[in-house]
Amino acid sequence: MKYALYPGCAGEATTEESLKATIKILEVLGVDFEENEAFSCCGAGIVEEEDAEFELALNARNFALAEQDGRDIVTICNTCLMTMLKSQKALADDAKLFEQVNEDLKEIGLEYKGTVKIKHFLWMLRDDIGLEKIESLIKTKIKDVRMAPFYGCHIIRPADVISDDKEPDFISKLIKVCGALPVEYRDKYNCCGFHILLADEDTSLKMTQKCLTNAHEDEADMLVTPCTLCHISLDCYQGRANKAKLPEVPVLHLGQLLGLAMGITADELGLDKNVISTEQLINY
Amino acid sequence: MDPNDEKGLDYHFYKEIAKHPKGEGITKCLSCGTCSSTCQVLAVNNNYNPRKIIQKAVLGLREEVLNSEMIWICARCNSCIEKCPKGIRPGDIITAIRNVALEEGKTSNKGVRHSIYFKKSILQTGKVNEAILPLYTLRFKIFSQVPQAIKMFFKGKLPPIFPKKIKGIKDIRKLNQLIQNRKLKQAKDLNKRGQS
Ligand code: SF4
Ligand code: SF4
């Protein structure tokens, strides 16, 4: 299988460590992937508030570019995933829209056929690589750490767009394979508050704080997330969210977790860029 | 053609919302409050209440709803969409209300500016510039972000102010041009039909 890696705007800037770690994992797994310098932002479901047609066109263009290279799209951002799947669904459901978008794409020498598959990195690991192969690559088990999965919203909801497992548990399986202890965590499918961080920081950080407090309640030492945006709220903004001055909860991006267990160096996984230090929990 | 009554209510407001594909379901709302009871924003801030926003819109409190900061703090967690007994996607109705607010050219609050900046930035470079987004959204209130920025700076995490443009940025601008031309034409055709 061939992939076009779609990091999303955050993965390329604020949380570049998640991208760095993901690339490392893809290399270790021997996945045929490429980054595409022509990919644009997906619009994040925000451009659609002002101009739905433009958001659709942005996505159709990215899809066409991936199809041109014969690659499926794999992303590490939940919101990119949802926005792309939503656009794909809109184009699949409405023949007129499909035609119109293709008329526009023709003007820039592209065509969207509707064949490209869009996947989250987590789904790719589960469906295309498989737990067994991942397990075979684990070198140093992470022992005695209680880890809670934090899936985030846009890898689950809305269910008619994200036609995947409504109650996923693959992160817990990965945590286990890496040698750590998966925690049953009440906020695993809840919202980190990221999308209103700028519109209403106070409310956003209260949502983040709730997730952190519950991590303590459920006795998690660490959180693991597959999403670059959850990573921003939970890790980068934890200091501001943690008004109750609870002990810090380190947060790993999924790729960083796998990388640590696969014996990849902290440096190569960008662990120095995580705002909340992971050092005290993992000896690397 | 202003259907405002003496109480300042605009009984046609819901139609403006329903015109947008995401707002179609608004007339079916039972005001049952299921959306509010699942809402993850309301759980920490009870000034925000999706049922009430929808109800106010249906009642015709047009200006109050469109000027409210509240319509911009739906975190789009989509929990309500899974639970609404009428299947009308309350979170999407909030998006349709945002559509109307943006059509009205409202730029008075952070939420609107945050939304508008996305397209601006994409037309410039093809991506969202994470360094400028907070500046554009928060304006003078950006100073509240200084401690956070310092922290990020020491982690080497501040996003670049001048990120490079994607390959084919001209194509993005061309797509936009095509779309805007089509919209203009559609508006003209509609106007003509209205006159004849
Ligand atoms: S759950 Fe649905 S029907 Fe009930 S108040 Fe919310 S939008 Fe209306
Ligand atoms: S999508 Fe918006 S309105 Fe619906 S539950 Fe989430 S925050 Fe509340």
CSV table of C-alpha atoms and ligand atoms in Angstrom, one decimal:
chain,number,residue,atom,x,y,z
A,1,MET,CA,0.0,0.0,0.0
A,2,LYS,CA,1.2,3.5,-0.9
A,3,TYR,CA,0.5,6.5,1.2
A,4,ALA,CA,0.6,10.3,1.0
A,5,LEU,CA,1.3,11.6,4.5
A,6,TYR,CA,-1.0,14.5,5.4
A,7,PRO,CA,0.4,16.1,8.6
A,8,GLY,CA,-2.0,19.0,9.0
A,9,CYS,CA,-1.0,22.5,9.8
A,10,ALA,CA,-0.3,21.8,13.5
A,11,GLY,CA,1.8,18.8,12.8
A,12,GLU,CA,4.1,20.9,10.6
A,13,ALA,CA,4.4,23.8,13.1
A,14,THR,CA,3.3,23.7,16.7
A,15,THR,CA,3.5,20.0,17.3
A,16,GLU,CA,6.3,19.1,14.9
A,17,GLU,CA,7.4,16.4,17.3
A,18,SER,CA,4.3,14.3,16.5
A,19,LEU,CA,5.2,14.5,12.8
A,20,LYS,CA,8.8,13.7,13.4
A,21,ALA,CA,7.9,10.6,15.4
A,22,THR,CA,5.3,9.5,12.9
A,23,ILE,CA,7.8,9.7,10.0
A,24,LYS,CA,10.2,7.6,12.1
A,25,ILE,CA,7.6,4.9,12.7
A,26,LEU,CA,6.5,4.8,9.1
A,27,GLU,CA,10.2,4.3,8.2
A,28,VAL,CA,10.7,1.5,10.7
A,29,LEU,CA,7.5,-0.2,9.5
A,30,GLY,CA,8.8,0.0,6.0
A,31,VAL,CA,5.7,1.9,4.8
A,32,ASP,CA,5.9,3.4,1.3
A,33,PHE,CA,5.0,7.0,2.0
A,34,GLU,CA,5.6,10.4,0.6
A,35,GLU,CA,5.0,14.0,1.8
A,36,ASN,CA,3.4,16.1,-0.8
A,37,GLU,CA,4.5,19.8,-1.0
A,38,ALA,CA,1.4,20.7,-3.0
A,39,PHE,CA,-1.1,19.7,-0.3
A,40,SER,CA,-3.0,22.6,1.2
A,41,CYS,CA,-4.8,23.0,4.5
A,42,CYS,CA,-8.1,21.0,4.6
A,43,GLY,CA,-10.0,24.0,5.9
A,44,ALA,CA,-10.6,22.3,9.3
A,45,GLY,CA,-14.4,22.7,9.0
A,46,ILE,CA,-13.8,26.3,9.7
A,47,VAL,CA,-13.3,27.7,6.2
A,48,GLU,CA,-16.7,26.1,5.6
A,49,GLU,CA,-18.3,28.6,8.0
A,50,GLU,CA,-17.4,31.4,5.5
A,51,ASP,CA,-17.2,29.5,2.2
A,52,ALA,CA,-18.3,25.9,2.1
A,53,GLU,CA,-17.6,25.6,-1.7
A,54,PHE,CA,-14.0,26.7,-1.2
A,55,GLU,CA,-13.4,24.2,1.6
A,56,LEU,CA,-14.7,21.4,-0.6
A,57,ALA,CA,-12.5,22.6,-3.5
A,58,LEU,CA,-9.4,22.5,-1.3
A,59,ASN,CA,-10.1,19.0,-0.3
A,60,ALA,CA,-11.0,17.8,-3.8
A,61,ARG,CA,-7.7,19.2,-5.0
A,62,ASN,CA,-5.7,17.3,-2.3
A,63,PHE,CA,-7.6,14.1,-3.1
A,64,ALA,CA,-6.9,14.6,-6.8
A,65,LEU,CA,-3.2,15.1,-6.1
A,66,ALA,CA,-3.0,11.9,-4.1
A,67,GLU,CA,-4.9,10.0,-6.7
A,68,GLN,CA,-2.5,11.2,-9.4
A,69,ASP,CA,0.3,9.6,-7.4
A,70,GLY,CA,-1.7,6.5,-6.8
A,71,ARG,CA,-1.5,7.0,-3.0
A,72,ASP,CA,-4.0,6.9,-0.2
A,73,ILE,CA,-4.0,9.7,2.4
A,74,VAL,CA,-2.9,9.0,5.9
A,75,THR,CA,-3.1,11.8,8.6
A,76,ILE,CA,-2.1,12.3,12.2
A,77,CYS,CA,-4.7,15.1,12.8
A,78,ASN,CA,-8.3,14.1,13.8
A,79,THR,CA,-9.8,17.2,12.5
A,80,CYS,CA,-8.1,16.9,9.1
A,81,LEU,CA,-9.4,13.3,9.1
A,82,MET,CA,-13.0,14.4,9.8
A,83,THR,CA,-12.9,17.3,7.4
A,84,MET,CA,-11.5,15.2,4.6
A,85,LEU,CA,-14.0,12.4,5.1
A,86,LYS,CA,-16.8,14.9,5.3
A,87,SER,CA,-15.8,16.4,2.0
A,88,GLN,CA,-15.5,13.0,0.4
A,89,LYS,CA,-18.9,12.1,1.6
A,90,ALA,CA,-20.4,15.3,0.3
A,91,LEU,CA,-18.9,14.7,-3.1
A,92,ALA,CA,-20.0,11.0,-3.1
A,93,ASP,CA,-23.6,11.9,-2.1
A,94,ASP,CA,-24.2,14.7,-4.6
A,95,ALA,CA,-23.5,14.0,-8.3
A,96,LYS,CA,-24.0,17.6,-9.3
A,97,LEU,CA,-21.5,18.8,-6.8
A,98,PHE,CA,-19.0,16.2,-7.9
A,99,GLU,CA,-19.4,17.4,-11.5
A,100,GLN,CA,-19.0,21.0,-10.5
A,101,VAL,CA,-15.9,20.5,-8.4
A,102,ASN,CA,-14.4,18.5,-11.3
A,103,GLU,CA,-15.1,21.3,-13.7
A,104,ASP,CA,-13.1,23.6,-11.5
A,105,LEU,CA,-10.3,21.1,-11.0
A,106,LYS,CA,-10.1,20.7,-14.7
A,107,GLU,CA,-9.0,24.3,-15.0
A,108,ILE,CA,-6.0,23.5,-12.9
A,109,GLY,CA,-5.3,20.3,-14.7
A,110,LEU,CA,-6.6,17.9,-12.1
A,111,GLU,CA,-9.4,15.3,-11.7
A,112,TYR,CA,-11.0,13.8,-8.7
A,113,LYS,CA,-12.1,10.3,-9.4
A,114,GLY,CA,-13.4,9.4,-5.9
A,115,THR,CA,-11.0,6.4,-5.5
A,116,VAL,CA,-8.6,7.8,-2.8
A,117,LYS,CA,-8.9,6.3,0.7
A,118,ILE,CA,-8.5,8.5,3.7
A,119,LYS,CA,-7.2,7.0,6.9
A,120,HIS,CA,-6.0,8.0,10.2
A,121,PHE,CA,-2.5,6.9,11.2
A,122,LEU,CA,-4.1,4.9,14.0
A,123,TRP,CA,-6.4,3.0,11.5
A,124,MET,CA,-3.4,2.4,9.2
A,125,LEU,CA,-1.6,0.8,12.1
A,126,ARG,CA,-4.6,-1.3,13.0
A,127,ASP,CA,-5.8,-2.4,9.5
A,128,ASP,CA,-2.8,-2.3,7.2
A,129,ILE,CA,0.1,-3.1,9.6
A,130,GLY,CA,-1.5,-5.1,12.3
A,131,LEU,CA,-0.7,-5.6,16.0
A,132,GLU,CA,1.5,-8.6,15.3
A,133,LYS,CA,3.9,-6.8,13.1
A,134,ILE,CA,4.1,-3.9,15.5
A,135,GLU,CA,4.7,-6.3,18.4
A,136,SER,CA,7.6,-8.0,16.5
A,137,LEU,CA,9.3,-4.6,16.3
A,138,ILE,CA,9.1,-3.8,20.0
A,139,LYS,CA,12.6,-3.8,21.6
A,140,THR,CA,12.4,-2.1,25.0
A,141,LYS,CA,9.2,-2.5,26.9
A,142,ILE,CA,8.0,0.5,28.8
A,143,LYS,CA,7.4,-0.9,32.3
A,144,ASP,CA,5.3,0.2,35.3
A,145,VAL,CA,3.7,3.2,33.6
A,146,ARG,CA,-0.1,3.6,33.6
A,147,MET,CA,-1.2,5.1,30.3
A,148,ALA,CA,-4.6,6.4,29.4
A,149,PRO,CA,-5.7,6.6,25.7
A,150,PHE,CA,-7.2,10.0,24.7
A,151,TYR,CA,-8.8,9.4,21.3
A,152,GLY,CA,-10.4,12.9,20.8
A,153,CYS,CA,-13.6,13.7,19.0
A,154,HIS,CA,-13.0,13.8,15.3
A,155,ILE,CA,-11.7,10.2,15.0
A,156,ILE,CA,-15.1,9.0,16.3
A,157,ARG,CA,-17.8,11.6,15.7
A,158,PRO,CA,-20.0,12.3,13.7
A,159,ALA,CA,-20.6,8.6,13.2
A,160,ASP,CA,-22.2,9.0,9.7
A,161,VAL,CA,-19.0,10.7,8.5
A,162,ILE,CA,-16.4,8.6,10.5
A,163,SER,CA,-17.8,5.2,9.7
A,164,ASP,CA,-15.3,3.5,12.0
A,165,ASP,CA,-15.5,1.9,15.4
A,166,LYS,CA,-17.7,4.1,17.7
A,167,GLU,CA,-15.8,2.8,20.8
A,168,PRO,CA,-12.3,2.2,19.6
A,169,ASP,CA,-9.8,0.4,21.8
A,170,PHE,CA,-6.8,0.0,19.6
A,171,ILE,CA,-4.7,2.5,21.5
A,172,SER,CA,-5.1,0.4,24.7
A,173,LYS,CA,-3.8,-2.6,22.7
A,174,LEU,CA,-0.8,-0.6,21.5
A,175,ILE,CA,-0.1,0.6,25.1
A,176,LYS,CA,-0.1,-3.0,26.2
A,177,VAL,CA,2.1,-4.2,23.4
A,178,CYS,CA,4.6,-1.5,24.4
A,179,GLY,CA,4.7,-3.0,27.9
A,180,ALA,CA,2.8,-0.2,29.7
A,181,LEU,CA,-0.5,-0.6,31.5
A,182,PRO,CA,-3.6,0.6,29.7
A,183,VAL,CA,-5.9,2.6,32.0
A,184,GLU,CA,-9.7,2.6,31.8
A,185,TYR,CA,-10.1,6.4,31.4
A,186,ARG,CA,-13.4,8.1,31.5
A,187,ASP,CA,-12.5,10.9,29.1
A,188,LYS,CA,-11.0,8.7,26.4
A,189,TYR,CA,-13.7,9.7,23.9
A,190,ASN,CA,-14.2,13.3,25.2
A,191,CYS,CA,-13.3,16.7,24.0
A,192,CYS,CA,-10.0,18.4,24.9
A,193,GLY,CA,-11.4,21.9,24.1
A,194,PHE,CA,-8.9,22.7,21.4
A,195,HIS,CA,-11.3,24.2,18.9
A,196,ILE,CA,-12.3,27.1,21.1
A,197,LEU,CA,-8.9,27.8,22.5
A,198,LEU,CA,-8.8,31.2,20.7
A,199,ALA,CA,-12.5,32.0,20.8
A,200,ASP,CA,-12.9,31.4,24.5
A,201,GLU,CA,-9.6,30.4,26.2
A,202,ASP,CA,-11.2,30.2,29.6
A,203,THR,CA,-13.8,27.7,28.6
A,204,SER,CA,-11.4,25.8,26.5
A,205,LEU,CA,-8.9,25.4,29.3
A,206,LYS,CA,-11.6,24.3,31.7
A,207,MET,CA,-12.4,21.4,29.3
A,208,THR,CA,-8.7,20.6,29.2
A,209,GLN,CA,-8.5,20.8,32.9
A,210,LYS,CA,-11.4,18.4,33.3
A,211,CYS,CA,-9.6,15.8,31.2
A,212,LEU,CA,-6.4,16.2,33.3
A,213,THR,CA,-8.2,16.0,36.6
A,214,ASN,CA,-9.9,12.9,35.5
A,215,ALA,CA,-6.6,11.4,34.4
A,216,HIS,CA,-5.5,11.8,38.1
A,217,GLU,CA,-8.8,10.4,39.3
A,218,ASP,CA,-8.4,7.3,37.1
A,219,GLU,CA,-4.8,7.0,38.2
A,220,ALA,CA,-3.2,7.5,34.8
A,221,ASP,CA,0.5,8.5,34.8
A,222,MET,CA,0.4,9.6,31.2
A,223,LEU,CA,-1.9,10.3,28.3
A,224,VAL,CA,-1.5,9.0,24.8
A,225,THR,CA,-3.2,10.7,21.9
A,226,PRO,CA,-3.3,10.1,18.1
A,227,CYS,CA,-4.2,13.7,17.4
A,228,THR,CA,-1.9,16.7,16.9
A,229,LEU,CA,-4.6,19.2,18.1
A,230,CYS,CA,-5.4,17.2,21.3
A,231,HIS,CA,-1.7,17.2,21.8
A,232,ILE,CA,-1.6,21.0,21.7
A,233,SER,CA,-4.4,21.4,24.3
A,234,LEU,CA,-3.3,18.6,26.6
A,235,ASP,CA,0.5,19.2,26.4
A,236,CYS,CA,1.3,22.7,25.3
A,237,TYR,CA,-1.5,24.3,27.2
A,238,GLN,CA,-1.5,22.1,30.3
A,239,GLY,CA,0.4,24.7,32.3
A,240,ARG,CA,-2.3,27.3,31.7
A,241,ALA,CA,-5.2,24.8,32.1
A,242,ASN,CA,-3.8,23.4,35.4
A,243,LYS,CA,-5.3,26.0,37.6
A,244,ALA,CA,-5.7,23.6,40.5
A,245,LYS,CA,-1.9,23.0,40.4
A,246,LEU,CA,-2.2,19.2,40.2
A,247,PRO,CA,0.9,17.2,39.4
A,248,GLU,CA,1.7,17.4,35.7
A,249,VAL,CA,0.4,14.7,33.3
A,250,PRO,CA,2.9,14.0,30.5
A,251,VAL,CA,1.3,13.5,27.1
A,252,LEU,CA,2.7,11.3,24.3
A,253,HIS,CA,1.7,11.4,20.7
A,254,LEU,CA,1.0,7.9,19.5
A,255,GLY,CA,4.1,7.8,17.3
A,256,GLN,CA,6.2,8.8,20.3
A,257,LEU,CA,4.8,5.9,22.3
A,258,LEU,CA,5.6,3.3,19.7
A,259,GLY,CA,9.0,4.9,19.0
A,260,LEU,CA,10.1,4.6,22.6
A,261,ALA,CA,9.2,0.9,22.7
A,262,MET,CA,10.8,0.4,19.3
A,263,GLY,CA,14.1,1.7,20.7
A,264,ILE,CA,14.1,4.9,18.7
A,265,THR,CA,16.0,7.7,20.5
A,266,ALA,CA,14.2,10.4,22.4
A,267,ASP,CA,15.9,12.9,20.1
A,268,GLU,CA,14.5,11.3,17.0
A,269,LEU,CA,11.1,11.3,18.5
A,270,GLY,CA,11.2,15.0,19.4
A,271,LEU,CA,10.6,14.3,23.0
A,272,ASP,CA,12.5,17.4,24.0
A,273,LYS,CA,9.7,19.4,22.3
A,274,ASN,CA,7.0,18.1,24.5
A,275,VAL,CA,6.2,20.9,26.9
A,276,ILE,CA,5.4,18.6,29.9
A,277,SER,CA,8.5,16.6,30.5
A,278,THR,CA,8.2,12.9,29.9
A,279,GLU,CA,11.6,12.2,31.5
A,280,GLN,CA,10.5,11.2,35.0
A,281,LEU,CA,8.3,8.4,33.7
A,282,ILE,CA,10.4,6.9,30.9
A,283,ASN,CA,14.0,6.3,31.1
A,284,TYR,CA,15.4,6.9,27.7
B,1,MET,CA,-39.1,43.5,3.5
B,2,ASP,CA,-38.1,43.4,7.1
B,3,PRO,CA,-40.4,41.1,8.9
B,4,ASN,CA,-39.5,42.6,12.3
B,5,ASP,CA,-42.4,43.1,14.6
B,6,GLU,CA,-42.6,45.8,17.2
B,7,LYS,CA,-40.8,43.6,19.7
B,8,GLY,CA,-37.8,43.4,17.3
B,9,LEU,CA,-38.4,39.8,16.5
B,10,ASP,CA,-37.6,38.5,13.1
B,11,TYR,CA,-39.9,35.6,12.4
B,12,HIS,CA,-38.1,34.7,9.2
B,13,PHE,CA,-34.7,34.3,10.8
B,14,TYR,CA,-35.0,30.5,11.0
B,15,LYS,CA,-35.5,30.5,7.2
B,16,GLU,CA,-32.2,32.2,6.7
B,17,ILE,CA,-30.6,29.5,8.8
B,18,ALA,CA,-32.4,26.7,7.1
B,19,LYS,CA,-31.2,28.0,3.7
B,20,HIS,CA,-27.8,26.7,4.6
B,21,PRO,CA,-27.5,22.9,4.1
B,22,LYS,CA,-26.4,22.5,7.8
B,23,GLY,CA,-29.3,24.4,9.1
B,24,GLU,CA,-32.1,22.6,7.3
B,25,GLY,CA,-33.3,20.7,10.4
B,26,ILE,CA,-33.9,23.8,12.6
B,27,THR,CA,-37.7,23.7,12.2
B,28,LYS,CA,-37.9,20.2,13.6
B,29,CYS,CA,-36.3,21.0,17.0
B,30,LEU,CA,-38.5,19.9,19.9
B,31,SER,CA,-36.5,21.9,22.4
B,32,CYS,CA,-36.1,18.7,24.4
B,33,GLY,CA,-32.6,19.7,25.6
B,34,THR,CA,-30.8,16.4,24.8
B,35,CYS,CA,-28.1,18.3,23.0
B,36,SER,CA,-27.5,20.5,26.0
B,37,SER,CA,-27.3,17.5,28.4
B,38,THR,CA,-24.6,16.0,26.2
B,39,CYS,CA,-22.8,19.2,25.4
B,40,GLN,CA,-19.2,19.2,26.5
B,41,VAL,CA,-18.8,22.9,26.5
B,42,LEU,CA,-21.9,23.4,28.7
B,43,ALA,CA,-20.5,20.9,31.1
B,44,VAL,CA,-17.8,23.5,32.1
B,45,ASN,CA,-19.6,26.7,31.1
B,46,ASN,CA,-23.4,26.9,31.5
B,47,ASN,CA,-23.6,30.3,29.8
B,48,TYR,CA,-23.4,28.2,26.6
B,49,ASN,CA,-26.5,26.2,25.8
B,50,PRO,CA,-27.2,24.8,22.3
B,51,ARG,CA,-30.9,24.2,23.0
B,52,LYS,CA,-31.3,27.8,24.0
B,53,ILE,CA,-29.4,29.2,21.0
B,54,ILE,CA,-31.6,27.2,18.6
B,55,GLN,CA,-34.8,28.2,20.5
B,56,LYS,CA,-33.8,31.9,20.3
B,57,ALA,CA,-33.2,31.5,16.6
B,58,VAL,CA,-36.6,29.9,16.1
B,59,LEU,CA,-38.3,32.7,18.1
B,60,GLY,CA,-36.7,35.3,15.9
B,61,LEU,CA,-34.2,36.9,18.2
B,62,ARG,CA,-32.0,37.6,15.2
B,63,GLU,CA,-29.6,40.3,16.4
B,64,GLU,CA,-29.2,38.8,19.8
B,65,VAL,CA,-28.2,35.4,18.3
B,66,LEU,CA,-26.0,36.8,15.5
B,67,ASN,CA,-24.1,39.2,17.8
B,68,SER,CA,-23.6,36.7,20.6
B,69,GLU,CA,-20.2,35.3,21.4
B,70,MET,CA,-21.9,32.1,22.3
B,71,ILE,CA,-22.4,30.9,18.7
B,72,TRP,CA,-18.6,30.9,18.4
B,73,ILE,CA,-17.8,28.7,21.4
B,74,CYS,CA,-19.3,25.4,20.2
B,75,ALA,CA,-16.2,23.2,20.3
B,76,ARG,CA,-17.6,21.0,17.5
B,77,CYS,CA,-17.2,17.9,19.6
B,78,ASN,CA,-20.2,16.5,17.8
B,79,SER,CA,-21.5,14.7,20.9
B,80,CYS,CA,-25.0,16.3,20.4
B,81,ILE,CA,-25.1,15.2,16.8
B,82,GLU,CA,-25.0,11.6,17.9
B,83,LYS,CA,-27.8,12.1,20.5
B,84,CYS,CA,-30.5,14.4,19.1
B,85,PRO,CA,-33.7,12.4,19.0
B,86,LYS,CA,-34.8,14.3,15.9
B,87,GLY,CA,-31.5,13.6,14.1
B,88,ILE,CA,-31.2,17.3,13.3
B,89,ARG,CA,-27.5,17.8,14.1
B,90,PRO,CA,-27.6,20.7,16.6
B,91,GLY,CA,-23.8,21.4,16.3
B,92,ASP,CA,-24.3,21.8,12.6
B,93,ILE,CA,-27.2,24.2,13.2
B,94,ILE,CA,-24.7,26.3,15.2
B,95,THR,CA,-22.4,26.2,12.1
B,96,ALA,CA,-25.3,27.4,9.9
B,97,ILE,CA,-25.9,30.3,12.3
B,98,ARG,CA,-22.2,31.1,12.0
B,99,ASN,CA,-22.7,31.0,8.2
B,100,VAL,CA,-25.4,33.7,8.5
B,101,ALA,CA,-23.3,35.8,10.9
B,102,LEU,CA,-20.4,35.7,8.4
B,103,GLU,CA,-22.7,36.7,5.5
B,104,GLU,CA,-23.7,39.7,7.5
B,105,GLY,CA,-20.1,40.7,7.7
B,106,LYS,CA,-20.0,40.6,11.5
B,107,THR,CA,-16.4,41.0,12.7
B,108,SER,CA,-17.0,42.2,16.2
B,109,ASN,CA,-15.7,39.3,18.1
B,110,LYS,CA,-12.9,36.8,18.4
B,111,GLY,CA,-14.9,33.8,17.1
B,112,VAL,CA,-15.6,35.5,13.8
B,113,ARG,CA,-12.1,36.7,13.3
B,114,HIS,CA,-10.8,33.3,14.0
B,115,SER,CA,-13.0,31.9,11.3
B,116,ILE,CA,-12.2,34.5,8.7
B,117,TYR,CA,-8.5,34.2,9.2
B,118,PHE,CA,-8.4,30.6,8.0
B,119,LYS,CA,-9.4,31.4,4.4
B,120,LYS,CA,-7.2,34.5,4.3
B,121,SER,CA,-4.2,32.5,5.4
B,122,ILE,CA,-4.9,29.6,3.0
B,123,LEU,CA,-5.1,32.1,0.1
B,124,GLN,CA,-1.7,33.5,1.1
B,125,THR,CA,0.3,30.3,1.6
B,126,GLY,CA,-2.0,27.3,1.3
B,127,LYS,CA,-1.8,26.6,5.0
B,128,VAL,CA,-3.0,28.1,8.2
B,129,ASN,CA,-0.3,30.3,9.7
B,130,GLU,CA,-0.4,29.3,13.4
B,131,ALA,CA,1.8,32.3,14.4
B,132,ILE,CA,-0.5,34.9,13.0
B,133,LEU,CA,-3.8,33.2,13.8
B,134,PRO,CA,-3.8,34.2,17.5
B,135,LEU,CA,-2.8,37.8,16.6
B,136,TYR,CA,-5.6,38.2,14.2
B,137,THR,CA,-8.1,36.6,16.5
B,138,LEU,CA,-7.2,38.2,19.8
B,139,ARG,CA,-5.9,41.6,18.6
B,140,PHE,CA,-4.8,43.5,21.7
B,141,LYS,CA,-5.7,40.7,24.0
B,142,ILE,CA,-2.7,38.9,22.5
B,143,PHE,CA,-0.7,40.1,25.5
B,144,SER,CA,-2.4,37.5,27.6
B,145,GLN,CA,-0.6,34.9,25.4
B,146,VAL,CA,2.9,36.2,26.2
B,147,PRO,CA,3.7,33.8,29.0
B,148,GLN,CA,2.6,30.9,26.8
B,149,ALA,CA,4.6,32.2,23.9
B,150,ILE,CA,7.7,32.5,26.1
B,151,LYS,CA,7.3,28.9,27.2
B,152,MET,CA,6.9,27.7,23.6
B,153,PHE,CA,9.9,29.8,22.5
B,154,PHE,CA,12.1,28.0,25.0
B,155,LYS,CA,10.9,24.7,23.6
B,156,GLY,CA,11.8,25.9,20.2
B,157,LYS,CA,8.1,25.5,19.3
B,158,LEU,CA,7.0,28.9,18.0
B,159,PRO,CA,5.5,28.4,14.6
B,160,PRO,CA,7.3,30.3,11.8
B,161,ILE,CA,5.8,33.8,11.0
B,162,PHE,CA,6.6,33.4,7.3
B,163,PRO,CA,6.0,29.8,6.4
B,164,LYS,CA,6.8,28.8,2.9
B,165,LYS,CA,4.0,28.7,0.3
B,166,ILE,CA,2.8,25.3,-0.9
B,167,LYS,CA,3.5,24.2,-4.4
B,168,GLY,CA,0.7,25.3,-6.6
B,169,ILE,CA,-0.6,28.1,-4.4
B,170,LYS,CA,-1.7,29.8,-7.7
B,171,ASP,CA,-4.1,26.9,-8.3
B,172,ILE,CA,-5.7,27.5,-4.9
B,173,ARG,CA,-6.2,31.1,-5.8
B,174,LYS,CA,-7.6,30.1,-9.2
B,175,LEU,CA,-10.1,27.7,-7.6
B,176,ASN,CA,-11.2,30.5,-5.3
B,177,GLN,CA,-11.7,32.8,-8.3
B,178,LEU,CA,-13.8,30.3,-10.1
B,179,ILE,CA,-16.0,29.8,-7.1
B,180,GLN,CA,-16.4,33.5,-6.4
B,181,ASN,CA,-17.3,34.2,-10.1
B,182,ARG,CA,-19.9,31.4,-10.0
B,183,LYS,CA,-21.4,32.8,-6.8
B,184,LEU,CA,-21.6,36.3,-8.4
B,185,LYS,CA,-23.3,34.9,-11.4
B,186,GLN,CA,-25.8,32.9,-9.3
B,187,ALA,CA,-26.6,36.0,-7.3
B,188,LYS,CA,-27.2,38.0,-10.5
B,189,ASP,CA,-29.4,35.3,-12.1
B,190,LEU,CA,-31.4,35.2,-8.9
B,191,ASN,CA,-31.8,38.9,-9.0
B,192,LYS,CA,-32.9,38.9,-12.6
B,193,ARG,CA,-35.5,36.2,-11.9
B,194,GLY,CA,-36.7,38.3,-9.0
B,195,GLN,CA,-37.2,41.3,-11.2
B,196,SER,CA,-39.0,39.6,-14.0
C,1,SF4,S1,-31.5,17.5,21.0
C,1,SF4,FE1,-32.3,18.0,18.9
C,1,SF4,S2,-34.5,18.2,19.2
C,1,SF4,FE2,-33.6,18.3,21.3
C,1,SF4,S3,-33.3,20.5,21.7
C,1,SF4,FE3,-31.4,19.7,20.8
C,1,SF4,S4,-31.6,20.1,18.6
C,1,SF4,FE4,-33.7,20.3,19.5
C,2,SF4,S1,-21.0,20.1,19.0
C,2,SF4,FE1,-21.1,22.1,20.0
C,2,SF4,S2,-23.2,22.2,20.7
C,2,SF4,FE2,-22.8,20.1,20.2
C,2,SF4,S3,-22.2,19.1,22.1
C,2,SF4,FE3,-20.3,19.7,21.1
C,2,SF4,S4,-19.8,21.8,21.9
C,2,SF4,FE4,-22.0,21.3,22.4
